[in-house]
CSV table of N, CA, C and O in Angstrom, one decimal:
chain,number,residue,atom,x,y,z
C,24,UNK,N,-41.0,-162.7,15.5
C,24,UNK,CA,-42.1,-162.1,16.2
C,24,UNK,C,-41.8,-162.1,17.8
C,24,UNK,O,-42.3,-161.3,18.5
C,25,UNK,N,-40.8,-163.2,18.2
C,25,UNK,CA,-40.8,-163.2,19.2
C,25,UNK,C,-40.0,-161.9,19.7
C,25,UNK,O,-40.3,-161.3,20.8
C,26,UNK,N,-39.1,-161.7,19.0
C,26,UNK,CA,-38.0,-160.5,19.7
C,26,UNK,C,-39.2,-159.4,19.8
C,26,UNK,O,-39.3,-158.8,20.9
C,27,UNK,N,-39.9,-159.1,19.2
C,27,UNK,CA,-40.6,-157.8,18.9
C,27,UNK,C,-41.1,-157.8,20.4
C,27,UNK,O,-40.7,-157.1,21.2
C,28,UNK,N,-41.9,-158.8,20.5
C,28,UNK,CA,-42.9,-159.1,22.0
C,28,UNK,C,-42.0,-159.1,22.6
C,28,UNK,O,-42.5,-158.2,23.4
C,29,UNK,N,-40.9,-159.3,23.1
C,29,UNK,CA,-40.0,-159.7,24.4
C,29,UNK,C,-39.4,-158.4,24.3
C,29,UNK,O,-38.7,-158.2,25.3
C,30,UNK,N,-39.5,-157.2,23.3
C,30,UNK,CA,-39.0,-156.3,23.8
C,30,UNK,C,-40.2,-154.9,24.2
C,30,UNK,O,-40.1,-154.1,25.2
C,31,UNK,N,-41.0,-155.0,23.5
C,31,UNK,CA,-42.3,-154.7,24.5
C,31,UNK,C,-42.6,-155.0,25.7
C,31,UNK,O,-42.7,-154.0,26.5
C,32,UNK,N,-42.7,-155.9,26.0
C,32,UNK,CA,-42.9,-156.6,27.5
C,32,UNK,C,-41.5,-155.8,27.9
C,32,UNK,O,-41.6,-154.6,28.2
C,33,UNK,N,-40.4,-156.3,27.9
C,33,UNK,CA,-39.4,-155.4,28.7
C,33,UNK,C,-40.0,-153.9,29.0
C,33,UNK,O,-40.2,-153.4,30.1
C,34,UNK,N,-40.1,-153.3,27.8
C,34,UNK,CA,-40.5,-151.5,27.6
C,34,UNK,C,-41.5,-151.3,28.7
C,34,UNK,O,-41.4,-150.5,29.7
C,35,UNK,N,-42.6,-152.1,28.5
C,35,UNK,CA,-44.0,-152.1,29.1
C,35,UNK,C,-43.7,-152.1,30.8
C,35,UNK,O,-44.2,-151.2,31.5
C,36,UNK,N,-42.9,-153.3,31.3
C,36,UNK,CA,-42.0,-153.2,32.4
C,36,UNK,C,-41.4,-152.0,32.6
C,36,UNK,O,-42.1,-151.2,33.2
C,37,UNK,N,-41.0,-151.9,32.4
C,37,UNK,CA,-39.6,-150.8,32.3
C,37,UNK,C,-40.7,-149.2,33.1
C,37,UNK,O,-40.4,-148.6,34.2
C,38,UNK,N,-42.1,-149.0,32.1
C,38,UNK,CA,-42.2,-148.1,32.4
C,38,UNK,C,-43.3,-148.4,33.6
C,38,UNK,O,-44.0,-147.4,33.8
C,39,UNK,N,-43.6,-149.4,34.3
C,39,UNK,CA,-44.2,-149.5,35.3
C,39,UNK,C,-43.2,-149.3,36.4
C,39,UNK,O,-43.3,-148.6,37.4
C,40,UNK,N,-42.3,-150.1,36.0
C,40,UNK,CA,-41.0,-150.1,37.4
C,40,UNK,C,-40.7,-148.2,37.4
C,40,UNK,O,-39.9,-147.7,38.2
C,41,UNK,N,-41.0,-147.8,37.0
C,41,UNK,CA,-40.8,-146.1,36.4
C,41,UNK,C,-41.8,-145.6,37.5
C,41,UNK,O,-41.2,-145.2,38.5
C,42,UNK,N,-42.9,-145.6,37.4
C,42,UNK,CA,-43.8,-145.7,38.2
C,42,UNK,C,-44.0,-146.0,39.6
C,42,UNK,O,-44.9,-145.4,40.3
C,43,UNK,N,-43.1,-147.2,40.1
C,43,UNK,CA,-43.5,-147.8,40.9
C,43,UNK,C,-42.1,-146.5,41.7
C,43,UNK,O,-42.3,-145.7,42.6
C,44,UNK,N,-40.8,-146.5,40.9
C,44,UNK,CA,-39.8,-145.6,41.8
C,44,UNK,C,-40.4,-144.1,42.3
C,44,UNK,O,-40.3,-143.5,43.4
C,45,UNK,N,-41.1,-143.7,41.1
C,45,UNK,CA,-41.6,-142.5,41.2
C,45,UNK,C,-42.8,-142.6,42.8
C,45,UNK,O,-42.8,-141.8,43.7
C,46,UNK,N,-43.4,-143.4,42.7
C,46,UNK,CA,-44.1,-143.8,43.9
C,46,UNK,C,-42.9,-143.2,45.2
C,46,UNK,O,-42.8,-142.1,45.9
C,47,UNK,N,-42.0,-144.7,45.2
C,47,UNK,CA,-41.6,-144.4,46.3
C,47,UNK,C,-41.0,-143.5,46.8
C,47,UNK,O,-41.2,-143.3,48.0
C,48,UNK,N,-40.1,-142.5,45.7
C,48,UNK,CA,-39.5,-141.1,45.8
C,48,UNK,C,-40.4,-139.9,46.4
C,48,UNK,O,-40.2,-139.0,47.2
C,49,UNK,N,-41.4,-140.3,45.8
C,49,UNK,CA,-42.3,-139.1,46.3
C,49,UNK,C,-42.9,-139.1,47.8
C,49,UNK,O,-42.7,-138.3,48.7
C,50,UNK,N,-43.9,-140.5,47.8
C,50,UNK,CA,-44.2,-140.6,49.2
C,50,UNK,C,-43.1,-141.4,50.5
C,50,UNK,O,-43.4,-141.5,51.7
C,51,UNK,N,-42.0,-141.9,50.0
C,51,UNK,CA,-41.3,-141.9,51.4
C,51,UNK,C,-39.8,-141.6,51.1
C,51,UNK,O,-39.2,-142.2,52.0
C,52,UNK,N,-39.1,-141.2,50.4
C,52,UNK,CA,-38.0,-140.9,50.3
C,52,UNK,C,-38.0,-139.7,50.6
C,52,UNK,O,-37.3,-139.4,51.6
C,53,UNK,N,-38.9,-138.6,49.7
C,53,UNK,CA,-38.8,-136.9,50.0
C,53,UNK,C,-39.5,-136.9,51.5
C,53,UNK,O,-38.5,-136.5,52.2
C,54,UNK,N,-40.4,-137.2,52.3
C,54,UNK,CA,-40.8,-137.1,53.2
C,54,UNK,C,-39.7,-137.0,54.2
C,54,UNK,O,-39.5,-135.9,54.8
C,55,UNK,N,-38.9,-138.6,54.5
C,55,UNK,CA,-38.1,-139.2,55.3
C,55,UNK,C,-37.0,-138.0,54.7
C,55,UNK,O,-37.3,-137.3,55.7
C,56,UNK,N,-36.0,-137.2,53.9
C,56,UNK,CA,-35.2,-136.8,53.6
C,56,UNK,C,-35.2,-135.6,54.3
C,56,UNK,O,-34.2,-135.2,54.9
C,57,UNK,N,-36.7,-134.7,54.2
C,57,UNK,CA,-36.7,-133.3,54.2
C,57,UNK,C,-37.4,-132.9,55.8
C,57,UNK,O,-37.5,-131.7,56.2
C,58,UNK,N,-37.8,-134.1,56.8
C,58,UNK,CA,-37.3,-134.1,58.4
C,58,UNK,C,-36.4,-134.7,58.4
C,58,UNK,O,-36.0,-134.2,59.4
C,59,UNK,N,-35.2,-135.7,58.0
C,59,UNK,CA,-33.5,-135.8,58.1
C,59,UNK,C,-33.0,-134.3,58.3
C,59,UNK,O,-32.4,-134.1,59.3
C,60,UNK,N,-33.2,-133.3,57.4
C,60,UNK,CA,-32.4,-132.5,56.9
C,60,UNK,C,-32.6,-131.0,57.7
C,60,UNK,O,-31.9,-130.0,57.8
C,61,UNK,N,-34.3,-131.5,58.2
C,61,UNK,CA,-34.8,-130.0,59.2
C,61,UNK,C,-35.4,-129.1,58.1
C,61,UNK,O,-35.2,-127.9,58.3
C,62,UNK,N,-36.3,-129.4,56.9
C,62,UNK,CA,-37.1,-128.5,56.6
C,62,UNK,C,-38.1,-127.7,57.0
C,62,UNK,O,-38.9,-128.0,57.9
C,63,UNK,N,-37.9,-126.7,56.4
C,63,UNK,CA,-39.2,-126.3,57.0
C,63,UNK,C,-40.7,-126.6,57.0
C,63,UNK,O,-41.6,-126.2,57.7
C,64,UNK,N,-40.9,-127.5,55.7
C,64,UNK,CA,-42.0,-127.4,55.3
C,64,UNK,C,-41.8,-128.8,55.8
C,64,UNK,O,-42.8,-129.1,56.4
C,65,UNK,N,-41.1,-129.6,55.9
C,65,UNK,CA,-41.2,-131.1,56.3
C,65,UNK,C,-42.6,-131.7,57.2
C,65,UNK,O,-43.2,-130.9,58.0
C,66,UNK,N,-42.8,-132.6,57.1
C,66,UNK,CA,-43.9,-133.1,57.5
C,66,UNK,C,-43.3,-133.1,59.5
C,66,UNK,O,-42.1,-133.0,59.8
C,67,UNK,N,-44.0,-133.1,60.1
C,67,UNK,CA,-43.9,-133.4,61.4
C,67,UNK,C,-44.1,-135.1,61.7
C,67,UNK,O,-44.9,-135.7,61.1
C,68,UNK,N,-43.0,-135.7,62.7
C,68,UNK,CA,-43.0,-136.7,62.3
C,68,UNK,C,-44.3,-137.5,63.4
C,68,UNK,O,-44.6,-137.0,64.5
C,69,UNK,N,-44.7,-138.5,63.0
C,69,UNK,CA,-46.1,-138.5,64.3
C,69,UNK,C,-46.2,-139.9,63.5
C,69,UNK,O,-45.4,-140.5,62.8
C,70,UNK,N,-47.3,-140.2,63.7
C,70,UNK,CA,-47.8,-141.4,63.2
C,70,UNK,C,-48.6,-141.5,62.2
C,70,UNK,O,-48.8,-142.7,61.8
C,71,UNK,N,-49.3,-140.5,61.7
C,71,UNK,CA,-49.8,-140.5,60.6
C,71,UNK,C,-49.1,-140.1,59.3
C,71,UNK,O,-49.7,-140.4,58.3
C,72,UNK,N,-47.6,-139.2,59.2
C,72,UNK,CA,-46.7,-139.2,58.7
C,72,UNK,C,-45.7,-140.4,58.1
C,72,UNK,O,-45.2,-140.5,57.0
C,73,UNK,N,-45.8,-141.5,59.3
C,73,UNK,CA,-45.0,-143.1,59.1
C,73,UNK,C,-46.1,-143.7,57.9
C,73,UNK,O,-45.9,-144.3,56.9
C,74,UNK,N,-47.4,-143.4,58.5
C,74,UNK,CA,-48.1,-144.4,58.0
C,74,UNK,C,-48.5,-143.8,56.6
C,74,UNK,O,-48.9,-144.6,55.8
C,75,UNK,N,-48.5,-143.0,56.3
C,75,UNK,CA,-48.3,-141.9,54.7
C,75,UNK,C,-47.1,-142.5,54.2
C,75,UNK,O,-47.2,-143.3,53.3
C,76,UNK,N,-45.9,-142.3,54.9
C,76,UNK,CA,-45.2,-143.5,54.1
C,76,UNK,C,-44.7,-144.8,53.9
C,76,UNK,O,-43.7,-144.9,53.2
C,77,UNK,N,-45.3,-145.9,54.7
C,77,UNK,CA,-45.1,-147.2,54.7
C,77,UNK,C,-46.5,-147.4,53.3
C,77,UNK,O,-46.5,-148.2,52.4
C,78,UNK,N,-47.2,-146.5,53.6
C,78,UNK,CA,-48.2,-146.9,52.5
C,78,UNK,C,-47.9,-146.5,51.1
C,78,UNK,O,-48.3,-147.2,50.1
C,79,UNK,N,-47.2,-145.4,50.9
C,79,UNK,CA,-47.0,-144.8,49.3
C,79,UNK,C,-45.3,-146.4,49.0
C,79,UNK,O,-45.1,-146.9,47.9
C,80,UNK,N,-44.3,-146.9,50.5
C,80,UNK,CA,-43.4,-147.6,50.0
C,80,UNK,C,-43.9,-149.5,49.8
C,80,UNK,O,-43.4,-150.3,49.0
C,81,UNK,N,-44.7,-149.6,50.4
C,81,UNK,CA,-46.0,-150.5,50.1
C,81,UNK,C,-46.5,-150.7,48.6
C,81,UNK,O,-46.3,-151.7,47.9
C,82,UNK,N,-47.1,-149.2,48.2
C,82,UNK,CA,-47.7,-148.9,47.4
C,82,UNK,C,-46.6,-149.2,45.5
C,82,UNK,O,-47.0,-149.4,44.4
C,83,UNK,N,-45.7,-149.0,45.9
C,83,UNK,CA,-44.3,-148.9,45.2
C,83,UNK,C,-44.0,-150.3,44.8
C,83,UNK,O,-43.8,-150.7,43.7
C,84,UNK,N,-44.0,-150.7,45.8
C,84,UNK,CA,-43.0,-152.2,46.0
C,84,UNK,C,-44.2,-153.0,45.0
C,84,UNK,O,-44.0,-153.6,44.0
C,85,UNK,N,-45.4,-152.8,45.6
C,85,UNK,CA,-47.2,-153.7,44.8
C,85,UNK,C,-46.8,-153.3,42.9
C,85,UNK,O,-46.8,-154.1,42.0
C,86,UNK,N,-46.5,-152.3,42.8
C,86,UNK,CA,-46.4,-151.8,41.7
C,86,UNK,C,-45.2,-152.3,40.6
C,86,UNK,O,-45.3,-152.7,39.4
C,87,UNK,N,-44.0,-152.3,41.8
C,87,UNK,CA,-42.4,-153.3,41.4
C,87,UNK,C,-42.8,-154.3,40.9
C,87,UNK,O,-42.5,-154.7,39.7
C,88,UNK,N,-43.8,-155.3,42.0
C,88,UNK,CA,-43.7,-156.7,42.2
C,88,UNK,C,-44.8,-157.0,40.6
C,88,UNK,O,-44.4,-157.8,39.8
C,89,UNK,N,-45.8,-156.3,40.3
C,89,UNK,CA,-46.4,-155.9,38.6
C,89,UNK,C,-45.4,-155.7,37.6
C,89,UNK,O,-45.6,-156.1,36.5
C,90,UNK,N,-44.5,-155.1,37.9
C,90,UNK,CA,-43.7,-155.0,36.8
C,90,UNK,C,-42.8,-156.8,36.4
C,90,UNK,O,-42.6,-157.4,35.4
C,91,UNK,N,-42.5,-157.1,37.9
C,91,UNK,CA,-41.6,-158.2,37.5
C,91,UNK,C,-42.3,-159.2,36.6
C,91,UNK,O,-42.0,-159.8,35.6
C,92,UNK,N,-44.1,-159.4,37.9
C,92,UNK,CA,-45.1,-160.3,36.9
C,92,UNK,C,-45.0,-160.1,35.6
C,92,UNK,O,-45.3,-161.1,34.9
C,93,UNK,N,-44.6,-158.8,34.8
C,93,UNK,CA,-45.0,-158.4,33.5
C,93,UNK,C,-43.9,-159.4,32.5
C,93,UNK,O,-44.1,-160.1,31.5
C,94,UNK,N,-42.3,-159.1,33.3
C,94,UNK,CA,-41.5,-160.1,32.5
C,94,UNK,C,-41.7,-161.3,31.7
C,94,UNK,O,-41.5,-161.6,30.6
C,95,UNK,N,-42.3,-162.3,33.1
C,95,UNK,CA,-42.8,-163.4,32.9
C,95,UNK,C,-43.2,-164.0,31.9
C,95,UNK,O,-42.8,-165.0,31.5
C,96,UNK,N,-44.4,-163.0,31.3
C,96,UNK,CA,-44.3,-163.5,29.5
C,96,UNK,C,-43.4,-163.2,28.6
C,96,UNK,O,-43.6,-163.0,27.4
C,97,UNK,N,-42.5,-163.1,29.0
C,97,UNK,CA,-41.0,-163.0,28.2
C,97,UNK,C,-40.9,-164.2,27.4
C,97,UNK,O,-40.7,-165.2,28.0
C,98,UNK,N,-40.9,-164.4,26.0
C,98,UNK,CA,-40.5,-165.7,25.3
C,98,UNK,C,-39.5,-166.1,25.3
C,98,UNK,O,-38.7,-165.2,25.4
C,99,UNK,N,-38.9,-167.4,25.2
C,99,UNK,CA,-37.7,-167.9,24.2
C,99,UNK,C,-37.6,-167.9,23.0
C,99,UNK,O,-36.6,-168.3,22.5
């Protein structure tokens, strides 16, 4: 029974840390990437742009740091 649980909990993890990348990609990777590169559509960079994404990489990391808590019940 145990293997069953400890690989759930992995899976269950797995798809939060899923979540948590998708976070970060979206609100500060593509942002920060597409003024790198001179988009057109890119956000203008100002201070409400930083703080859009310190918050979605914030937001990411809160979500990571849930996934690791999730291991935790990992049995022997």
């Amino acid at each position: 029974m145990n293997q069953i649980h400890n690989e759930q909990t992995k899976l269950l993890a797995t798809g939060v840390n899923n979540v948590a990348v998708a976070c970060i990609v979206t609100g500060f990777v593509t942002p920060i990437s597409a003024m790198g590169v001179g988009a057109t559509n890119a956000p203008p960079l100002g201070l409400d742009t930083i703080g859009f994404a310190v918050a979605w990489l914030l937001a990411g990391s809160g979500i990571h740091w849930l996934a690791r808590r999730t291991l935790q019940s990992l049995k022997p």
